[in-house]
Amino acid sequence: MIEDSRKILSEHSVSITNPRILVLEALLEFGNPITIDELQSKLKGAVAKSTLYRVLNDLKKIKILNEFTSPDNSTVVELILEDHSHHHHLFCSDCGEVIDVELSEEFETMLNKEIENVQKKFNFEITDHRVEMFGLCTEECSNCK
Amino acid sequence: MIEDSRKILSEHSVSITNPRILVLEALLEFGNPITIDELQSKLKGAVAKSTLYRVLNDLKKIKILNEFTSPDNSTVVELILEDHSHHHHLFCSDCGEVIDVELSEEFETMLNKEIENVQKKFNFEITDHRVEMFGLCTEECSNCK
DNA sequence: AAATAAATGAGACTTATTCTCATTTACTGT
DNA sequence: ACAGTAAATGAGAATAAGTCTCATTTATTT
């Protein structure tokens, strides 16, 4: 995992430092979208708060980190790995879990057509989009038991 | 507009107070999603900051206000009126404008099917969803000129 | 291994949102 | 219309997420 982290950093010509490795490792290990709070507690104080935010900004700058706000207003962060294809998010309003969801090809194709239309209609250049779903996890969610 | 505001409040059995009327009027008049900053400046100090937030929370509680976070992390708020049908949002990353967008029936039908599948797959009860698009407005946006 | 630029830690600072509490306002029954 | 009561408000203090400062440490280049 350390080697993965080093590799990621050097591939993006970002200097390899301890805090960056620790943050990347934590993100890689968790493997799912994670709130900054959770990330902080996984790091157990090993990285200063200011540094954590700086590292996250660095990762955003090199486009390997996605950041969004969950319905309960906490900031959620997620690594974008090469093998991690286009996907969307499902939020549990109860436990706060965020799950990656892939939707069907046909759906994505249709969504792209819709986006085309919106671009024309509003004279916009649309660069990105996001589908979010909210609800309650039932039996299977480990957090809500 | 005052009468609309009073009506909205009484229909939801919420007591009719000046700050609530002022906030509703501002939202009705603007007619589009608006940041809290903009809303505050429209109110020109007529409503105390703490009261503004309380009123917004009241409106959320009675489900006539939608709140979300724009890509530049400002909080955006929008009235949900009866005649205001299901729609999504288009954000300009340059000027911060938020535009309501309706997508085609076929798309929504297909999205609902996808949601059905996600519900089954993850054993979730999905209660809501949202499609967000990000980009840059070109000629037509009044804010970006 | 030295020189230099970049990154870090610690804590101050900023700013959005919530909270507290004394005062005011809206609603109820008479 | 009026008094009584509960709810809402204003003003500013408190909280908390995120940024900034600056002196020190670390990574990288030579």
mmCIF file of C-alpha atoms (C1' of nucleotides) in Angstrom:
data_model
loop_
_atom_site.group_PDB
_atom_site.id
_atom_site.type_symbol
_atom_site.label_atom_id
_atom_site.label_comp_id
_atom_site.label_asym_id
_atom_site.label_seq_id
_atom_site.Cartn_x
_atom_site.Cartn_y
_atom_site.Cartn_z
ATOM 1 C CA MET A 1 0.000 0.000 0.000
ATOM 2 C CA ILE A 2 2.875 2.328 0.773
ATOM 3 C CA GLU A 3 4.289 1.498 -2.625
ATOM 4 C CA ASP A 4 0.950 2.269 -4.284
ATOM 5 C CA SER A 5 0.919 5.616 -2.565
ATOM 6 C CA ARG A 6 4.465 6.456 -3.596
ATOM 7 C CA LYS A 7 3.695 5.418 -7.131
ATOM 8 C CA ILE A 8 0.603 7.595 -7.290
ATOM 9 C CA LEU A 9 2.525 10.594 -6.019
ATOM 10 C CA SER A 10 5.518 10.189 -8.310
ATOM 11 C CA GLU A 11 3.307 9.540 -11.324
ATOM 12 C CA HIS A 12 1.807 12.948 -10.724
ATOM 13 C CA SER A 13 5.168 14.605 -10.001
ATOM 14 C CA VAL A 14 4.215 15.445 -6.486
ATOM 15 C CA SER A 15 6.908 15.148 -3.886
ATOM 16 C CA ILE A 16 6.717 12.114 -1.672
ATOM 17 C CA THR A 17 6.189 13.101 1.923
ATOM 18 C CA ASN A 18 5.044 11.283 4.973
ATOM 19 C CA PRO A 19 1.702 13.053 5.401
ATOM 20 C CA ARG A 20 0.833 12.470 1.768
ATOM 21 C CA ILE A 21 1.625 8.796 2.052
ATOM 22 C CA LEU A 22 -0.401 8.461 5.238
ATOM 23 C CA VAL A 23 -3.431 10.183 3.734
ATOM 24 C CA LEU A 24 -3.252 8.141 0.537
ATOM 25 C CA GLU A 25 -2.861 4.927 2.467
ATOM 26 C CA ALA A 26 -5.873 5.714 4.593
ATOM 27 C CA LEU A 27 -7.933 6.473 1.501
ATOM 28 C CA LEU A 28 -6.713 3.370 -0.323
ATOM 29 C CA GLU A 29 -7.328 1.170 2.668
ATOM 30 C CA PHE A 30 -10.844 2.465 3.244
ATOM 31 C CA GLY A 31 -11.568 2.113 -0.438
ATOM 32 C CA ASN A 32 -14.869 3.975 -0.344
ATOM 33 C CA PRO A 33 -15.962 7.565 -0.147
ATOM 34 C CA ILE A 34 -15.142 8.802 3.354
ATOM 35 C CA THR A 35 -15.995 11.874 5.378
ATOM 36 C CA ILE A 36 -13.160 14.133 6.460
ATOM 37 C CA ASP A 37 -14.117 13.404 10.050
ATOM 38 C CA GLU A 38 -13.715 9.689 9.537
ATOM 39 C CA LEU A 39 -10.487 10.233 7.659
ATOM 40 C CA GLN A 40 -9.163 12.330 10.522
ATOM 41 C CA SER A 41 -9.971 9.648 13.022
ATOM 42 C CA LYS A 42 -8.334 6.970 10.861
ATOM 43 C CA LEU A 43 -5.207 9.117 10.856
ATOM 44 C CA LYS A 44 -5.253 9.292 14.650
ATOM 45 C CA GLY A 45 -3.515 12.648 14.750
ATOM 46 C CA ALA A 46 -0.557 11.449 12.691
ATOM 47 C CA VAL A 47 -1.115 14.346 10.299
ATOM 48 C CA ALA A 48 -1.799 17.904 11.439
ATOM 49 C CA LYS A 49 -5.235 19.237 10.580
ATOM 50 C CA SER A 50 -3.796 22.001 8.419
ATOM 51 C CA THR A 51 -1.624 19.495 6.608
ATOM 52 C CA LEU A 52 -4.507 17.127 6.050
ATOM 53 C CA TYR A 53 -6.480 19.853 4.311
ATOM 54 C CA ARG A 54 -3.409 20.866 2.332
ATOM 55 C CA VAL A 55 -2.805 17.295 1.216
ATOM 56 C CA LEU A 56 -6.434 16.901 0.194
ATOM 57 C CA ASN A 57 -6.153 20.096 -1.847
ATOM 58 C CA ASP A 58 -2.987 18.794 -3.455
ATOM 59 C CA LEU A 59 -4.768 15.597 -4.434
ATOM 60 C CA LYS A 60 -7.660 17.583 -5.865
ATOM 61 C CA LYS A 61 -5.223 19.667 -7.861
ATOM 62 C CA ILE A 62 -3.750 16.595 -9.524
ATOM 63 C CA LYS A 63 -7.295 15.350 -10.128
ATOM 64 C CA ILE A 64 -7.111 12.144 -8.186
ATOM 65 C CA LEU A 65 -9.508 13.239 -5.491
ATOM 66 C CA ASN A 66 -13.178 13.944 -5.760
ATOM 67 C CA GLU A 67 -14.909 16.005 -3.096
ATOM 68 C CA PHE A 68 -18.607 16.410 -2.469
ATOM 69 C CA THR A 69 -21.040 17.285 0.269
ATOM 70 C CA SER A 70 -23.315 14.654 1.750
ATOM 71 C CA PRO A 71 -26.962 15.413 2.515
ATOM 72 C CA ASP A 72 -26.109 15.949 6.179
ATOM 73 C CA ASN A 73 -23.548 18.544 5.073
ATOM 74 C CA SER A 74 -20.399 16.680 5.836
ATOM 75 C CA THR A 75 -17.610 16.802 3.315
ATOM 76 C CA VAL A 76 -16.913 13.497 1.632
ATOM 77 C CA VAL A 77 -13.772 12.672 -0.241
ATOM 78 C CA GLU A 78 -12.948 9.858 -2.629
ATOM 79 C CA LEU A 79 -9.891 8.762 -4.569
ATOM 80 C CA ILE A 80 -10.240 8.544 -8.317
ATOM 81 C CA LEU A 81 -8.183 5.568 -9.365
ATOM 82 C CA GLU A 82 -7.471 4.652 -12.979
ATOM 83 C CA ASP A 83 -9.480 1.460 -12.752
ATOM 84 C CA HIS A 84 -12.303 3.244 -11.044
ATOM 85 C CA SER A 85 -14.764 3.943 -13.796
ATOM 86 C CA HIS A 86 -17.499 6.563 -14.009
ATOM 87 C CA HIS A 87 -19.952 6.106 -11.183
ATOM 88 C CA HIS A 88 -22.442 7.839 -8.958
ATOM 89 C CA HIS A 89 -23.325 7.889 -5.272
ATOM 90 C CA LEU A 90 -25.918 6.466 -2.984
ATOM 91 C CA PHE A 91 -26.235 8.049 0.456
ATOM 92 C CA CYS A 92 -27.810 6.524 3.528
ATOM 93 C CA SER A 93 -29.646 9.304 5.359
ATOM 94 C CA ASP A 94 -29.474 7.257 8.513
ATOM 95 C CA CYS A 95 -25.863 6.188 9.010
ATOM 96 C CA GLY A 96 -24.232 8.530 6.516
ATOM 97 C CA GLU A 97 -22.648 5.752 4.493
ATOM 98 C CA VAL A 98 -21.786 6.608 0.906
ATOM 99 C CA ILE A 99 -21.779 3.851 -1.670
ATOM 100 C CA ASP A 100 -20.395 3.895 -5.204
ATOM 101 C CA VAL A 101 -22.965 2.962 -7.791
ATOM 102 C CA GLU A 102 -22.487 2.192 -11.444
ATOM 103 C CA LEU A 103 -25.455 2.691 -13.698
ATOM 104 C CA SER A 104 -26.110 0.937 -16.972
ATOM 105 C CA GLU A 105 -24.467 1.895 -20.266
ATOM 106 C CA GLU A 106 -27.831 2.653 -21.811
ATOM 107 C CA PHE A 107 -28.621 5.008 -19.001
ATOM 108 C CA GLU A 108 -25.323 6.839 -19.327
ATOM 109 C CA THR A 109 -25.809 7.144 -23.066
ATOM 110 C CA MET A 110 -29.214 8.617 -22.556
ATOM 111 C CA LEU A 111 -27.931 10.954 -19.880
ATOM 112 C CA ASN A 112 -25.283 12.180 -22.291
ATOM 113 C CA LYS A 113 -27.971 12.927 -24.832
ATOM 114 C CA GLU A 114 -29.885 14.900 -22.231
ATOM 115 C CA ILE A 115 -26.729 16.789 -21.380
ATOM 116 C CA GLU A 116 -26.272 17.603 -25.070
ATOM 117 C CA ASN A 117 -29.729 19.110 -25.132
ATOM 118 C CA VAL A 118 -29.184 21.107 -21.979
ATOM 119 C CA GLN A 119 -25.922 22.466 -23.380
ATOM 120 C CA LYS A 120 -27.717 23.709 -26.460
ATOM 121 C CA LYS A 121 -30.734 25.043 -24.649
ATOM 122 C CA PHE A 122 -28.792 27.056 -22.079
ATOM 123 C CA ASN A 123 -25.710 27.759 -24.164
ATOM 124 C CA PHE A 124 -23.556 26.062 -21.593
ATOM 125 C CA GLU A 125 -20.431 24.047 -21.869
ATOM 126 C CA ILE A 126 -21.114 21.180 -19.498
ATOM 127 C CA THR A 127 -17.942 19.637 -18.150
ATOM 128 C CA ASP A 128 -19.190 17.277 -15.517
ATOM 129 C CA HIS A 129 -22.288 15.743 -14.015
ATOM 130 C CA ARG A 130 -23.334 13.699 -11.058
ATOM 131 C CA VAL A 131 -26.269 11.514 -10.101
ATOM 132 C CA GLU A 132 -26.992 11.257 -6.401
ATOM 133 C CA MET A 133 -29.492 8.988 -4.699
ATOM 134 C CA PHE A 134 -30.657 9.280 -1.122
ATOM 135 C CA GLY A 135 -32.394 6.779 1.057
ATOM 136 C CA LEU A 136 -32.174 4.350 3.886
ATOM 137 C CA CYS A 137 -30.154 1.203 3.959
ATOM 138 C CA THR A 138 -32.022 -1.743 5.366
ATOM 139 C CA GLU A 139 -30.720 -5.142 6.412
ATOM 140 C CA GLU A 140 -27.417 -5.212 4.596
ATOM 141 C CA CYS A 141 -25.728 -2.066 5.785
ATOM 142 C CA SER A 142 -23.164 -2.904 8.404
ATOM 143 C CA ASN A 143 -23.296 0.550 9.960
ATOM 144 C CA CYS A 144 -27.031 0.671 10.550
ATOM 145 C CA LYS A 145 -26.873 -3.018 11.548
ATOM 146 C CA MET B 1 -46.696 38.373 -2.966
ATOM 147 C CA ILE B 2 -47.310 39.026 0.707
ATOM 148 C CA GLU B 3 -50.579 37.160 0.355
ATOM 149 C CA ASP B 4 -48.813 34.232 -1.319
ATOM 150 C CA SER B 5 -46.397 34.119 1.576
ATOM 151 C CA ARG B 6 -49.150 34.233 4.190
ATOM 152 C CA LYS B 7 -51.014 31.536 2.360
ATOM 153 C CA ILE B 8 -48.000 29.269 2.192
ATOM 154 C CA LEU B 9 -47.404 29.680 5.906
ATOM 155 C CA SER B 10 -50.974 29.110 6.991
ATOM 156 C CA GLU B 11 -51.366 26.125 4.670
ATOM 157 C CA HIS B 12 -48.524 24.524 6.564
ATOM 158 C CA SER B 13 -49.779 25.619 9.985
ATOM 159 C CA VAL B 14 -46.769 27.727 10.643
ATOM 160 C CA SER B 15 -47.350 30.987 12.461
ATOM 161 C CA ILE B 16 -47.251 34.066 10.303
ATOM 162 C CA THR B 17 -44.440 36.350 11.332
ATOM 163 C CA ASN B 18 -42.690 39.223 9.688
ATOM 164 C CA PRO B 19 -39.332 37.538 9.167
ATOM 165 C CA ARG B 20 -41.007 34.513 7.621
ATOM 166 C CA ILE B 21 -42.970 36.701 5.235
ATOM 167 C CA LEU B 22 -39.887 38.668 4.270
ATOM 168 C CA VAL B 23 -37.852 35.562 3.570
ATOM 169 C CA LEU B 24 -40.631 33.938 1.556
ATOM 170 C CA GLU B 25 -41.183 37.093 -0.430
ATOM 171 C CA ALA B 26 -37.503 37.325 -1.269
ATOM 172 C CA LEU B 27 -37.462 33.710 -2.395
ATOM 173 C CA LEU B 28 -40.662 34.069 -4.410
ATOM 174 C CA GLU B 29 -39.467 37.247 -6.034
ATOM 175 C CA PHE B 30 -36.094 35.834 -7.002
ATOM 176 C CA GLY B 31 -37.781 32.722 -8.302
ATOM 177 C CA ASN B 32 -34.578 30.724 -8.788
ATOM 178 C CA PRO B 33 -32.198 28.852 -6.568
ATOM 179 C CA ILE B 34 -30.292 31.440 -4.551
ATOM 180 C CA THR B 35 -27.246 31.383 -2.285
ATOM 181 C CA ILE B 36 -27.719 32.327 1.338
ATOM 182 C CA ASP B 37 -25.314 35.201 0.769
ATOM 183 C CA GLU B 38 -27.450 36.602 -2.009
ATOM 184 C CA LEU B 39 -30.581 36.058 0.032
ATOM 185 C CA GLN B 40 -29.044 37.941 2.922
ATOM 186 C CA SER B 41 -28.184 40.872 0.738
ATOM 187 C CA LYS B 42 -31.687 40.935 -0.736
ATOM 188 C CA LEU B 43 -33.017 41.148 2.801
ATOM 189 C CA LYS B 44 -30.777 44.131 3.527
ATOM 190 C CA GLY B 45 -30.559 43.375 7.211
ATOM 191 C CA ALA B 46 -34.333 43.331 7.704
ATOM 192 C CA VAL B 47 -34.053 39.892 9.281
ATOM 193 C CA ALA B 48 -31.422 38.998 11.863
ATOM 194 C CA LYS B 49 -28.889 36.455 10.715
ATOM 195 C CA SER B 50 -29.913 33.958 13.393
ATOM 196 C CA THR B 51 -33.550 34.393 12.449
ATOM 197 C CA LEU B 52 -32.821 33.927 8.770
ATOM 198 C CA TYR B 53 -31.254 30.555 9.464
ATOM 199 C CA ARG B 54 -34.109 29.629 11.769
ATOM 200 C CA VAL B 55 -36.684 30.558 9.147
ATOM 201 C CA LEU B 56 -34.853 28.537 6.509
ATOM 202 C CA ASN B 57 -34.846 25.563 8.849
ATOM 203 C CA ASP B 58 -38.560 26.032 9.466
ATOM 204 C CA LEU B 59 -39.197 26.002 5.732
ATOM 205 C CA LYS B 60 -37.115 22.862 5.351
ATOM 206 C CA LYS B 61 -39.090 21.218 8.104
ATOM 207 C CA ILE B 62 -42.367 21.798 6.297
ATOM 208 C CA LYS B 63 -40.720 20.547 3.105
ATOM 209 C CA ILE B 64 -41.109 23.626 1.011
ATOM 210 C CA LEU B 65 -37.440 24.431 0.887
ATOM 211 C CA ASN B 66 -34.688 22.503 -0.790
ATOM 212 C CA GLU B 67 -31.091 23.083 0.252
ATOM 213 C CA PHE B 68 -27.941 22.011 -1.509
ATOM 214 C CA THR B 69 -24.294 22.875 -1.792
ATOM 215 C CA SER B 70 -22.906 24.384 -4.968
ATOM 216 C CA PRO B 71 -19.555 23.242 -6.361
ATOM 217 C CA ASP B 72 -17.855 26.293 -4.851
ATOM 218 C CA ASN B 73 -19.262 25.203 -1.479
ATOM 219 C CA SER B 74 -21.834 27.891 -0.996
ATOM 220 C CA THR B 75 -25.202 26.879 0.331
ATOM 221 C CA VAL B 76 -28.021 27.272 -2.159
ATOM 222 C CA VAL B 77 -31.664 27.316 -1.251
ATOM 223 C CA GLU B 78 -34.782 26.951 -3.365
ATOM 224 C CA LEU B 79 -38.520 27.041 -2.726
ATOM 225 C CA ILE B 80 -40.466 23.964 -3.717
ATOM 226 C CA LEU B 81 -43.788 25.230 -5.004
ATOM 227 C CA GLU B 82 -46.707 23.003 -5.938
ATOM 228 C CA ASP B 83 -46.514 23.909 -9.603
ATOM 229 C CA HIS B 84 -42.770 23.457 -9.618
ATOM 230 C CA SER B 85 -42.290 20.023 -11.045
ATOM 231 C CA HIS B 86 -39.428 17.598 -10.620
ATOM 232 C CA HIS B 87 -36.229 19.124 -11.940
ATOM 233 C CA HIS B 88 -32.477 19.147 -11.648
ATOM 234 C CA HIS B 89 -29.706 21.725 -11.504
ATOM 235 C CA LEU B 90 -27.111 23.191 -13.771
ATOM 236 C CA PHE B 91 -24.266 25.101 -12.115
ATOM 237 C CA CYS B 92 -21.982 27.641 -13.713
ATOM 238 C CA SER B 93 -18.515 27.143 -12.262
ATOM 239 C CA ASP B 94 -17.643 30.667 -13.275
ATOM 240 C CA CYS B 95 -20.357 32.954 -11.927
ATOM 241 C CA GLY B 96 -22.022 30.521 -9.554
ATOM 242 C CA GLU B 97 -25.433 30.790 -11.174
ATOM 243 C CA VAL B 98 -27.762 27.858 -10.584
ATOM 244 C CA ILE B 99 -30.364 27.061 -13.216
ATOM 245 C CA ASP B 100 -33.369 24.755 -12.947
ATOM 246 C CA VAL B 101 -33.389 22.095 -15.635
ATOM 247 C CA GLU B 102 -36.145 19.716 -16.587
ATOM 248 C CA LEU B 103 -35.119 16.530 -18.300
ATOM 249 C CA SER B 104 -37.228 14.468 -20.650
ATOM 250 C CA GLU B 105 -39.921 12.054 -19.486
ATOM 251 C CA GLU B 106 -38.126 9.156 -21.105
ATOM 252 C CA PHE B 107 -34.997 10.007 -19.218
ATOM 253 C CA GLU B 108 -36.812 10.204 -15.909
ATOM 254 C CA THR B 109 -38.524 6.898 -16.582
ATOM 255 C CA MET B 110 -35.214 5.282 -17.314
ATOM 256 C CA LEU B 111 -33.658 6.855 -14.243
ATOM 257 C CA ASN B 112 -36.466 5.428 -12.143
ATOM 258 C CA LYS B 113 -35.735 1.993 -13.538
ATOM 259 C CA GLU B 114 -32.086 2.400 -12.634
ATOM 260 C CA ILE B 115 -33.108 3.458 -9.158
ATOM 261 C CA GLU B 116 -35.253 0.349 -8.860
ATOM 262 C CA ASN B 117 -32.235 -1.774 -9.674
ATOM 263 C CA VAL B 118 -30.016 0.046 -7.228
ATOM 264 C CA GLN B 119 -32.629 -0.386 -4.505
ATOM 265 C CA LYS B 120 -32.642 -4.117 -5.061
ATOM 266 C CA LYS B 121 -28.917 -4.481 -5.442
ATOM 267 C CA PHE B 122 -28.030 -2.581 -2.276
ATOM 268 C CA ASN B 123 -31.154 -3.340 -0.293
ATOM 269 C CA PHE B 124 -31.876 0.339 0.024
ATOM 270 C CA GLU B 125 -35.058 2.275 0.184
ATOM 271 C CA ILE B 126 -34.300 5.200 -2.091
ATOM 272 C CA THR B 127 -36.388 8.226 -1.273
ATOM 273 C CA ASP B 128 -34.895 10.910 -3.436
ATOM 274 C CA HIS B 129 -32.416 11.583 -6.175
ATOM 275 C CA ARG B 130 -30.735 14.446 -7.898
ATOM 276 C CA VAL B 131 -28.936 15.042 -11.173
ATOM 277 C CA GLU B 132 -26.405 17.845 -11.162
ATOM 278 C CA MET B 133 -24.538 19.255 -14.121
ATOM 279 C CA PHE B 134 -21.532 21.542 -13.972
ATOM 280 C CA GLY B 135 -20.035 23.753 -16.601
ATOM 281 C CA LEU B 136 -19.526 27.200 -17.920
ATOM 282 C CA CYS B 137 -22.174 29.471 -19.246
ATOM 283 C CA THR B 138 -21.202 31.189 -22.445
ATOM 284 C CA GLU B 139 -22.848 34.114 -24.200
ATOM 285 C CA GLU B 140 -26.283 33.982 -22.665
ATOM 286 C CA CYS B 141 -25.595 34.151 -18.960
ATOM 287 C CA SER B 142 -26.268 37.662 -17.722
ATOM 288 C CA ASN B 143 -23.900 37.275 -14.778
ATOM 289 C CA CYS B 144 -20.831 36.232 -16.737
ATOM 290 C CA LYS B 145 -21.844 38.774 -19.445
ATOM 291 C "C1'" DA C 1 26.521 16.096 2.011
ATOM 292 C "C1'" DA C 2 25.117 21.040 1.205
ATOM 293 C "C1'" DA C 3 21.952 24.152 -0.750
ATOM 294 C "C1'" DT C 4 17.374 25.360 -1.851
ATOM 295 C "C1'" DA C 5 12.741 25.072 -2.437
ATOM 296 C "C1'" DA C 6 8.842 22.930 -0.787
ATOM 297 C "C1'" DA C 7 6.141 20.843 2.933
ATOM 298 C "C1'" DT C 8 4.895 20.623 7.720
ATOM 299 C "C1'" DG C 9 3.062 21.561 12.576
ATOM 300 C "C1'" DA C 10 0.997 24.385 15.772
ATOM 301 C "C1'" DG C 11 -1.989 27.407 16.566
ATOM 302 C "C1'" DA C 12 -4.155 31.895 15.203
ATOM 303 C "C1'" DC C 13 -7.698 33.427 12.159
ATOM 304 C "C1'" DT C 14 -11.973 33.492 9.333
ATOM 305 C "C1'" DT C 15 -16.495 32.611 8.379
ATOM 306 C "C1'" DA C 16 -20.897 29.898 8.166
ATOM 307 C "C1'" DT C 17 -24.085 28.157 11.208
ATOM 308 C "C1'" DT C 18 -26.050 27.288 15.751
ATOM 309 C "C1'" DC C 19 -27.062 28.557 20.399
ATOM 310 C "C1'" DT C 20 -28.486 31.456 24.487
ATOM 311 C "C1'" DC C 21 -31.368 34.390 26.698
ATOM 312 C "C1'" DA C 22 -33.795 38.463 27.477
ATOM 313 C "C1'" DT C 23 -37.494 40.816 24.885
ATOM 314 C "C1'" DT C 24 -41.197 40.956 21.550
ATOM 315 C "C1'" DT C 25 -44.836 39.043 18.863
ATOM 316 C "C1'" DA C 26 -48.542 35.899 17.388
ATOM 317 C "C1'" DC C 27 -52.278 33.118 18.584
ATOM 318 C "C1'" DT C 28 -56.088 31.316 21.959
ATOM 319 C "C1'" DG C 29 -60.160 31.639 24.677
ATOM 320 C "C1'" DT C 30 -62.929 34.945 26.962
ATOM 321 C "C1'" DA D 1 -60.839 43.834 21.700
ATOM 322 C "C1'" DC D 2 -57.845 41.793 25.592
ATOM 323 C "C1'" DA D 3 -55.049 39.226 28.723
ATOM 324 C "C1'" DG D 4 -52.340 35.146 29.039
ATOM 325 C "C1'" DT D 5 -49.194 31.902 27.142
ATOM 326 C "C1'" DA D 6 -46.322 29.815 24.002
ATOM 327 C "C1'" DA D 7 -43.593 30.672 20.223
ATOM 328 C "C1'" DA D 8 -40.506 33.661 17.565
ATOM 329 C "C1'" DT D 9 -37.054 37.183 17.396
ATOM 330 C "C1'" DG D 10 -32.626 40.001 17.800
ATOM 331 C "C1'" DA D 11 -28.157 40.545 19.329
ATOM 332 C "C1'" DG D 12 -24.315 38.701 20.058
ATOM 333 C "C1'" DA D 13 -21.662 34.680 22.084
ATOM 334 C "C1'" DA D 14 -20.276 30.005 20.944
ATOM 335 C "C1'" DT D 15 -18.922 26.325 17.751
ATOM 336 C "C1'" DA D 16 -16.610 24.180 14.120
ATOM 337 C "C1'" DA D 17 -14.821 23.566 9.311
ATOM 338 C "C1'" DG D 18 -11.456 25.212 6.718
ATOM 339 C "C1'" DT D 19 -7.554 28.532 5.721
ATOM 340 C "C1'" DC D 20 -3.522 31.117 6.835
ATOM 341 C "C1'" DT D 21 1.007 32.414 9.045
ATOM 342 C "C1'" DC D 22 5.451 31.588 10.134
ATOM 343 C "C1'" DA D 23 9.170 29.351 12.193
ATOM 344 C "C1'" DT D 24 11.060 24.651 11.622
ATOM 345 C "C1'" DT D 25 11.694 20.348 9.136
ATOM 346 C "C1'" DT D 26 12.035 17.535 5.068
ATOM 347 C "C1'" DA D 27 12.628 16.240 0.177
ATOM 348 C "C1'" DT D 28 15.052 16.883 -3.880
ATOM 349 C "C1'" DT D 29 18.908 18.401 -6.816
ATOM 350 C "C1'" DT D 30 23.724 18.920 -7.361
#
